[in-house]
Each structure stands twice: as structure tokens, then as C-alpha cells.
PDB file of C-alpha atoms in Angstrom:
ATOM      1  CA  UNK A 978      40.170   7.415 -14.210  1.00 47.00           C
ATOM      2  CA  UNK A 979      36.456   8.189 -13.917  1.00 43.00           C
ATOM      3  CA  UNK A 980      35.933  11.905 -13.242  1.00 42.00           C
ATOM      4  CA  UNK A 981      32.187  12.260 -13.504  1.00 46.00           C
ATOM      5  CA  UNK A 982      29.185   9.947 -13.946  1.00 42.00           C
ATOM      6  CA  UNK A 983      25.653  10.975 -14.835  1.00 45.00           C
ATOM      7  CA  UNK A 984      22.669   8.860 -15.904  1.00 45.00           C
ATOM      8  CA  UNK A 985      23.798   8.485 -19.551  1.00 48.00           C
ATOM      9  CA  UNK A 986      27.313   9.897 -19.594  1.00 47.00           C
ATOM     10  CA  UNK A 987      30.702   8.993 -18.078  1.00 47.00           C
ATOM     11  CA  UNK A 988      33.671  11.383 -18.185  1.00 44.00           C
ATOM     12  CA  UNK A 989      37.128   9.738 -18.065  1.00 43.00           C
ATOM     13  CA  UNK A 990      40.684  11.058 -17.831  1.00 44.00           C
ATOM     14  CA  UNK A 991      43.439   9.040 -19.535  1.00 51.00           C
ATOM     15  CA  UNK A 992      46.609   9.573 -17.479  1.00 53.00           C
ATOM     16  CA  UNK A 993      48.784   8.072 -20.233  1.00 50.00           C
ATOM     17  CA  UNK A 994      47.640  10.311 -23.085  1.00 55.00           C
ATOM     18  CA  UNK A 995      46.527  13.184 -20.811  1.00 53.00           C
ATOM     19  CA  UNK A 996      43.196  13.243 -22.586  1.00 52.00           C
ATOM     20  CA  UNK A 997      39.615  13.510 -21.370  1.00 48.00           C
ATOM     21  CA  UNK A 998      37.050  11.319 -23.078  1.00 45.00           C
ATOM     22  CA  UNK A 999      33.270  10.983 -22.926  1.00 44.00           C
ATOM     23  CA  UNK A1000      31.460   7.633 -22.908  1.00 45.00           C
ATOM     24  CA  UNK A1001      27.724   7.530 -23.517  1.00 44.00           C
ATOM     25  CA  UNK A1002      25.598   4.693 -22.118  1.00 43.00           C
ATOM     26  CA  UNK A1003      22.628   4.851 -24.494  1.00 42.00           C
ATOM     27  CA  UNK A1004      19.665   2.527 -24.914  1.00 43.00           C
ATOM     28  CA  UNK A1005      19.134   1.930 -28.605  1.00 38.00           C
ATOM     29  CA  UNK A1006      15.510   1.153 -29.494  1.00 35.00           C
ATOM     30  CA  UNK A1007      14.731  -0.246 -32.960  1.00 34.00           C
ATOM     31  CA  UNK A1008      11.174  -1.586 -32.989  1.00 35.00           C
ATOM     32  CA  UNK A1009      10.429  -3.997 -35.863  1.00 34.00           C
ATOM     33  CA  UNK A1010       6.758  -3.066 -35.655  1.00 35.00           C
ATOM     34  CA  UNK A1011       4.581  -1.670 -32.898  1.00 37.00           C
ATOM     35  CA  UNK A1012       0.961  -2.138 -33.949  1.00 37.00           C
ATOM     36  CA  UNK A1013      -1.370  -3.381 -31.229  1.00 39.00           C
ATOM     37  CA  UNK A1014      -2.416  -6.422 -33.301  1.00 43.00           C
ATOM     38  CA  UNK A1015       0.989  -8.007 -33.729  1.00 43.00           C
ATOM     39  CA  UNK A1016       3.961  -9.012 -31.530  1.00 50.00           C
ATOM     40  CA  UNK A1017       6.770  -6.476 -31.383  1.00 81.00           C
ATOM     41  CA  UNK A1018      10.524  -6.618 -31.137  1.00 85.00           C
ATOM     42  CA  UNK A1019      12.644  -3.983 -29.429  1.00 89.00           C
ATOM     43  CA  UNK A1020      16.459  -4.113 -29.368  1.00 89.00           C
ATOM     44  CA  UNK A1021      18.765  -2.590 -26.764  1.00 90.00           C
ATOM     45  CA  UNK A1022      22.498  -2.374 -26.236  1.00 90.00           C
ATOM     46  CA  UNK A1023      23.456  -2.573 -22.583  1.00 91.00           C
ATOM     47  CA  UNK A1024      27.116  -1.478 -22.290  1.00 90.00           C
ATOM     48  CA  UNK A1025      27.307  -1.865 -18.511  1.00 89.00           C
ATOM     49  CA  UNK A1026      25.350  -2.625 -15.359  1.00 88.00           C
ATOM     50  CA  UNK A1027      24.085   0.969 -15.139  1.00 91.00           C
ATOM     51  CA  UNK A1028      22.404   0.525 -18.517  1.00 92.00           C
ATOM     52  CA  UNK A1029      20.813  -2.686 -17.316  1.00 91.00           C
ATOM     53  CA  UNK A1030      19.499  -0.840 -14.266  1.00 92.00           C
ATOM     54  CA  UNK A1031      18.148   1.943 -16.489  1.00 93.00           C
ATOM     55  CA  UNK A1032      16.275  -0.540 -18.671  1.00 94.00           C
ATOM     56  CA  UNK A1033      14.891  -2.334 -15.609  1.00 94.00           C
ATOM     57  CA  UNK A1034      13.714   0.966 -14.147  1.00 94.00           C
ATOM     58  CA  UNK A1035      11.768   1.753 -17.324  1.00 94.00           C
ATOM     59  CA  UNK A1036      10.252  -1.749 -17.390  1.00 94.00           C
ATOM     60  CA  UNK A1037       9.235  -1.352 -13.750  1.00 94.00           C
ATOM     61  CA  UNK A1038       7.490   1.916 -14.587  1.00 92.00           C
ATOM     62  CA  UNK A1039       5.531   0.164 -17.350  1.00 92.00           C
ATOM     63  CA  UNK A1040       4.522  -2.648 -14.974  1.00 91.00           C
ATOM     64  CA  UNK A1041       3.411  -0.188 -12.307  1.00 89.00           C
ATOM     65  CA  UNK A1042       1.481   1.854 -14.854  1.00 88.00           C
ATOM     66  CA  UNK A1043      -0.301  -1.293 -16.031  1.00 84.00           C
ATOM     67  CA  UNK A1044      -1.359  -2.000 -12.425  1.00 80.00           C
ATOM     68  CA  UNK A1045      -3.523   1.134 -12.629  1.00 76.00           C
ATOM     69  CA  UNK A1046      -5.154   0.312 -15.963  1.00 71.00           C
ATOM     70  CA  UNK A1047      -5.551  -3.460 -15.574  1.00 65.00           C
ATOM     71  CA  UNK A1048      -9.146  -4.622 -15.233  1.00 56.00           C
ATOM     72  CA  UNK A1049     -10.182  -6.092 -11.862  1.00 53.00           C
ATOM     73  CA  UNK A1050      -6.570  -5.971 -10.617  1.00 62.00           C
ATOM     74  CA  UNK A1051      -5.548  -8.542 -13.220  1.00 69.00           C
ATOM     75  CA  UNK A1052      -2.052  -7.108 -13.489  1.00 75.00           C
ATOM     76  CA  UNK A1053      -0.133 -10.399 -13.625  1.00 87.00           C
ATOM     77  CA  UNK A1054       2.580 -10.818 -16.240  1.00 93.00           C
ATOM     78  CA  UNK A1055       4.617 -13.762 -17.508  1.00 95.00           C
ATOM     79  CA  UNK A1056       8.134 -12.649 -18.421  1.00 97.00           C
ATOM     80  CA  UNK A1057      10.765 -15.121 -19.628  1.00 97.00           C
ATOM     81  CA  UNK A1058      14.520 -14.401 -19.570  1.00 96.00           C
ATOM     82  CA  UNK A1059      16.727 -16.326 -21.967  1.00 96.00           C
ATOM     83  CA  UNK A1060      20.493 -16.400 -22.439  1.00 93.00           C
ATOM     84  CA  UNK A1061      23.531 -18.456 -21.598  1.00 92.00           C
ATOM     85  CA  UNK A1062      25.188 -18.663 -18.210  1.00 90.00           C
ATOM     86  CA  UNK A1063      26.574 -15.294 -17.215  1.00 86.00           C
ATOM     87  CA  UNK A1064      24.544 -13.355 -19.765  1.00 88.00           C
ATOM     88  CA  UNK A1065      23.004 -11.170 -17.077  1.00 89.00           C
ATOM     89  CA  UNK A1066      19.555 -12.649 -16.502  1.00 92.00           C
ATOM     90  CA  UNK A1067      19.707 -12.609 -12.712  1.00 93.00           C
ATOM     91  CA  UNK A1068      21.278  -9.134 -12.732  1.00 92.00           C
ATOM     92  CA  UNK A1069      18.335  -7.870 -14.764  1.00 95.00           C
ATOM     93  CA  UNK A1070      15.795  -9.509 -12.449  1.00 96.00           C
ATOM     94  CA  UNK A1071      17.580  -8.103  -9.380  1.00 95.00           C
ATOM     95  CA  UNK A1072      17.516  -4.574 -10.855  1.00 95.00           C
ATOM     96  CA  UNK A1073      13.836  -4.950 -11.804  1.00 96.00           C
ATOM     97  CA  UNK A1074      12.851  -6.069  -8.303  1.00 96.00           C
ATOM     98  CA  UNK A1075      14.716  -3.182  -6.725  1.00 95.00           C
ATOM     99  CA  UNK A1076      13.047  -0.747  -9.157  1.00 94.00           C
ATOM    100  CA  UNK A1077       9.652  -2.172  -8.111  1.00 94.00           C
ATOM    101  CA  UNK A1078      10.464  -1.385  -4.516  1.00 92.00           C
ATOM    102  CA  UNK A1079      12.177  -4.437  -3.054  1.00 93.00           C
ATOM    103  CA  UNK A1080      14.894  -3.246  -0.694  1.00 90.00           C
ATOM    104  CA  UNK A1081      16.449  -6.504   0.525  1.00 90.00           C
ATOM    105  CA  UNK A1082      18.909  -8.895  -1.072  1.00 90.00           C
ATOM    106  CA  UNK A1083      17.637 -10.801  -4.112  1.00 91.00           C
ATOM    107  CA  UNK A1084      18.569 -14.449  -3.863  1.00 89.00           C
ATOM    108  CA  UNK A1085      19.067 -16.563  -6.978  1.00 89.00           C
ATOM    109  CA  UNK A1086      16.498 -19.392  -7.065  1.00 92.00           C
ATOM    110  CA  UNK A1087      18.932 -21.819  -8.713  1.00 86.00           C
ATOM    111  CA  UNK A1088      18.532 -24.321  -5.874  1.00 89.00           C
ATOM    112  CA  UNK A1089      15.111 -23.395  -4.530  1.00 92.00           C
ATOM    113  CA  UNK A1090      13.585 -23.093  -8.057  1.00 94.00           C
ATOM    114  CA  UNK A1091      11.385 -20.214  -6.897  1.00 95.00           C
ATOM    115  CA  UNK A1092      11.739 -17.122  -4.716  1.00 95.00           C
ATOM    116  CA  UNK A1093       8.556 -15.207  -3.889  1.00 95.00           C
ATOM    117  CA  UNK A1094       8.186 -11.529  -3.079  1.00 95.00           C
ATOM    118  CA  UNK A1095       5.183  -9.529  -1.820  1.00 93.00           C
ATOM    119  CA  UNK A1096       5.902  -5.913  -2.681  1.00 93.00           C
ATOM    120  CA  UNK A1097       4.166  -2.796  -1.551  1.00 89.00           C
ATOM    121  CA  UNK A1098       4.388  -0.586  -4.613  1.00 88.00           C
ATOM    122  CA  UNK A1099       3.146   2.975  -5.087  1.00 82.00           C
ATOM    123  CA  UNK A1100       0.146   1.490  -6.986  1.00 82.00           C
ATOM    124  CA  UNK A1101      -0.706  -1.219  -4.491  1.00 85.00           C
ATOM    125  CA  UNK A1102       0.501  -4.724  -3.550  1.00 89.00           C
ATOM    126  CA  UNK A1103       2.277  -6.833  -6.115  1.00 91.00           C
ATOM    127  CA  UNK A1104       3.156 -10.526  -5.852  1.00 93.00           C
ATOM    128  CA  UNK A1105       6.276 -11.607  -7.727  1.00 95.00           C
ATOM    129  CA  UNK A1106       7.672 -15.092  -8.307  1.00 96.00           C
ATOM    130  CA  UNK A1107      11.234 -15.468  -9.584  1.00 97.00           C
ATOM    131  CA  UNK A1108      11.882 -18.896 -11.093  1.00 96.00           C
ATOM    132  CA  UNK A1109      15.060 -20.585 -12.241  1.00 95.00           C
ATOM    133  CA  UNK A1110      14.722 -23.942 -13.990  1.00 94.00           C
ATOM    134  CA  UNK A1111      18.387 -24.408 -14.897  1.00 93.00           C
ATOM    135  CA  UNK A1112      18.614 -27.645 -12.896  1.00 91.00           C
ATOM    136  CA  UNK A1113      15.696 -29.309 -14.597  1.00 91.00           C
ATOM    137  CA  UNK A1114      16.805 -32.487 -16.380  1.00 89.00           C
ATOM    138  CA  UNK A1115      13.434 -33.201 -17.946  1.00 90.00           C
ATOM    139  CA  UNK A1116      10.531 -30.826 -18.766  1.00 89.00           C
ATOM    140  CA  UNK A1117       8.184 -33.325 -17.053  1.00 87.00           C
ATOM    141  CA  UNK A1118       9.644 -32.181 -13.706  1.00 89.00           C
ATOM    142  CA  UNK A1119       7.478 -29.080 -14.111  1.00 89.00           C
ATOM    143  CA  UNK A1120       4.350 -31.129 -13.295  1.00 89.00           C
ATOM    144  CA  UNK A1121       5.740 -32.121  -9.910  1.00 88.00           C
ATOM    145  CA  UNK A1122       6.582 -28.595  -8.724  1.00 89.00           C
ATOM    146  CA  UNK A1123       3.054 -27.234  -8.184  1.00 88.00           C
ATOM    147  CA  UNK A1124       4.154 -23.907  -9.636  1.00 90.00           C
ATOM    148  CA  UNK A1125       1.430 -23.744 -12.257  1.00 88.00           C
ATOM    149  CA  UNK A1126      -0.939 -22.024  -9.812  1.00 89.00           C
ATOM    150  CA  UNK A1127       1.408 -19.040  -9.697  1.00 90.00           C
ATOM    151  CA  UNK A1128       0.981 -18.332 -13.419  1.00 91.00           C
ATOM    152  CA  UNK A1129      -2.263 -16.399 -13.083  1.00 88.00           C
ATOM    153  CA  UNK A1130      -3.642 -12.899 -13.609  1.00 85.00           C
ATOM    154  CA  UNK A1131      -2.419 -11.595 -10.275  1.00 87.00           C
ATOM    155  CA  UNK A1132       1.253 -12.596 -10.130  1.00 93.00           C
ATOM    156  CA  UNK A1133       4.317 -11.201 -11.914  1.00 95.00           C
ATOM    157  CA  UNK A1134       6.277 -14.302 -12.932  1.00 96.00           C
ATOM    158  CA  UNK A1135       9.927 -13.856 -13.907  1.00 97.00           C
ATOM    159  CA  UNK A1136      11.340 -17.076 -15.417  1.00 97.00           C
ATOM    160  CA  UNK A1137      14.979 -17.858 -16.044  1.00 96.00           C
ATOM    161  CA  UNK A1138      15.804 -20.878 -18.226  1.00 96.00           C
ATOM    162  CA  UNK A1139      12.230 -21.364 -19.495  1.00 95.00           C
ATOM    163  CA  UNK A1140      13.569 -23.628 -22.270  1.00 94.00           C
ATOM    164  CA  UNK A1141      14.243 -26.300 -19.625  1.00 93.00           C
ATOM    165  CA  UNK A1142      10.482 -26.679 -19.253  1.00 92.00           C
ATOM    166  CA  UNK A1143       9.863 -27.024 -22.999  1.00 88.00           C
ATOM    167  CA  UNK A1144       6.539 -25.536 -24.046  1.00 86.00           C
ATOM    168  CA  UNK A1145       4.737 -26.329 -20.793  1.00 91.00           C
ATOM    169  CA  UNK A1146       4.857 -22.733 -19.563  1.00 91.00           C
ATOM    170  CA  UNK A1147       2.806 -21.429 -22.461  1.00 90.00           C
ATOM    171  CA  UNK A1148       3.377 -18.173 -24.333  1.00 92.00           C
ATOM    172  CA  UNK A1149       4.943 -15.395 -22.244  1.00 94.00           C
ATOM    173  CA  UNK A1150       3.763 -11.797 -22.334  1.00 94.00           C
ATOM    174  CA  UNK A1151       7.380 -10.752 -22.745  1.00 95.00           C
ATOM    175  CA  UNK A1152      10.503 -12.645 -23.717  1.00 96.00           C
ATOM    176  CA  UNK A1153      13.830 -11.029 -22.880  1.00 96.00           C
ATOM    177  CA  UNK A1154      16.866 -12.524 -24.611  1.00 96.00           C
ATOM    178  CA  UNK A1155      20.387 -11.461 -23.540  1.00 95.00           C
ATOM    179  CA  UNK A1156      23.375 -12.121 -25.775  1.00 93.00           C
ATOM    180  CA  UNK A1157      27.054 -11.032 -25.472  1.00 86.00           C
ATOM    181  CA  UNK A1158      27.936  -8.377 -28.064  1.00 79.00           C
ATOM    182  CA  UNK A1159      31.631  -7.423 -28.013  1.00 78.00           C
ATOM    183  CA  UNK A1160      32.080  -5.593 -24.687  1.00 81.00           C
ATOM    184  CA  UNK A1161      28.368  -5.136 -23.983  1.00 85.00           C
ATOM    185  CA  UNK A1162      25.108  -7.135 -24.015  1.00 90.00           C
ATOM    186  CA  UNK A1163      22.455  -7.184 -26.703  1.00 92.00           C
ATOM    187  CA  UNK A1164      18.916  -7.368 -25.288  1.00 94.00           C
ATOM    188  CA  UNK A1165      15.987  -8.360 -27.443  1.00 92.00           C
ATOM    189  CA  UNK A1166      12.513  -7.811 -26.032  1.00 94.00           C
ATOM    190  CA  UNK A1167       9.692  -9.751 -27.745  1.00 93.00           C
ATOM    191  CA  UNK A1168       6.054  -8.999 -26.828  1.00 93.00           C
ATOM    192  CA  UNK A1169       3.596 -11.763 -27.680  1.00 91.00           C
ATOM    193  CA  UNK A1170       0.419 -10.539 -25.989  1.00 90.00           C
ATOM    194  CA  UNK A1171      -1.464  -7.289 -25.495  1.00 88.00           C
ATOM    195  CA  UNK A1172      -0.272  -7.167 -21.921  1.00 89.00           C
ATOM    196  CA  UNK A1173       3.320  -7.474 -23.107  1.00 91.00           C
ATOM    197  CA  UNK A1174       2.784  -4.832 -25.775  1.00 89.00           C
ATOM    198  CA  UNK A1175       1.531  -2.454 -23.128  1.00 85.00           C
ATOM    199  CA  UNK A1176       4.916  -2.628 -21.428  1.00 86.00           C
ATOM    200  CA  UNK A1177       6.960  -1.855 -24.543  1.00 79.00           C
ATOM    201  CA  UNK A1178       6.406   1.865 -25.310  1.00 65.00           C
ATOM    202  CA  UNK A1179       8.452   3.239 -22.392  1.00 62.00           C
ATOM    203  CA  UNK A1180      11.226   0.636 -22.544  1.00 66.00           C
TER     204      UNK A1180
END
């Protein structure tokens, strides 16, 4: 039975053994390298949905901070989310959108391919496009969608199943890969550009 929950700590009572136990929900960060001239890798363990929300909140802070420092309002980002069905990609996107200020339901774009959001953040307006290319049968379908115009310096693009488009999307600023790891999820964050690197320190 859960007795108490804080941001990083759960307190449980085991009625069978009459024992109280503590469960931490940490975010483990192990950067491979973090110089500004090279891509970086950060690793996280997400033991539950609260940990996913905590990570998304930190990523949202980094995105909002970059909106202030970006030149000429060029605060767009291309973030790809990879992982098998049920790995938590949509859950992470939903938590990120809510952390950025979206207050309504987040629909999965599995059938529509794209859901667009125009958010009013504390640092100004932010356009977000959430893509899901799971139903693509051929990467060439990308050319018929007309979505290329969204991948610019002013839009935050969140892409699920980018591998379905082959290499047509180009190099993302951040690539988030979710993998099952016993009873939790292992998240790998790979930054490939300076814009992506700018979002890593607080995550």
C-alpha cells in the first residue's frame, strides 16, 4: 500500500510482512561525452510514468530556455522518438506537451499522421507538430504528405516511427530511444546538432 509519494520517493507499507519500504524514482545520467563539438549520449532509467513526466518536464524547460537564446526566433527543433510498440513514445510526447503548457487531451496521430499545436508558453508562442509514421508502407509516401514545410527553424517537430521514412527526414537535433529494461524503461538521448546539445545539460 502506498503511504506517501513525493517527487523522487515513494513510501510503501507491506501488509504481509508488516514492513515499510522506500522506493526511489531516480533519473540516472551517464553522458558519454559532452563537448560542444561532438554529439552526446545521455542515458536514463524511467521506472514509472512519474519518472517519464519528470524527464519531459526537464526537456520542456530546456526547450523554453532555448526560445530565449535562439537567434531571430529560430527556436525550432527536430526530435525523433524510436522504440517498439508500447515502449512509451506517445506517453513521453504527451507529458512533454503538457509540460510546455498544453492543457487539453493529446491525440495520437497514428491515423492522421500529424497533430498540430499552437502553444502560448511563458517565453512566447510555440508551434508544435506531432508526427506518427507507423502506417507508412514505403518511405516514398513521405513526398506525398506535404509535411516537409513543417521541418523549419520555427516549429518543434516530434516524430514517432521516423525509421518508416528512411533517411528522408534528415538528421534530428535529438533522438530519443526507449527500450524495455526489466520493470522499467531505458531511455537513450542522442544529440546530433548544437541545438540538440543545448537541450542536454538540464535533462
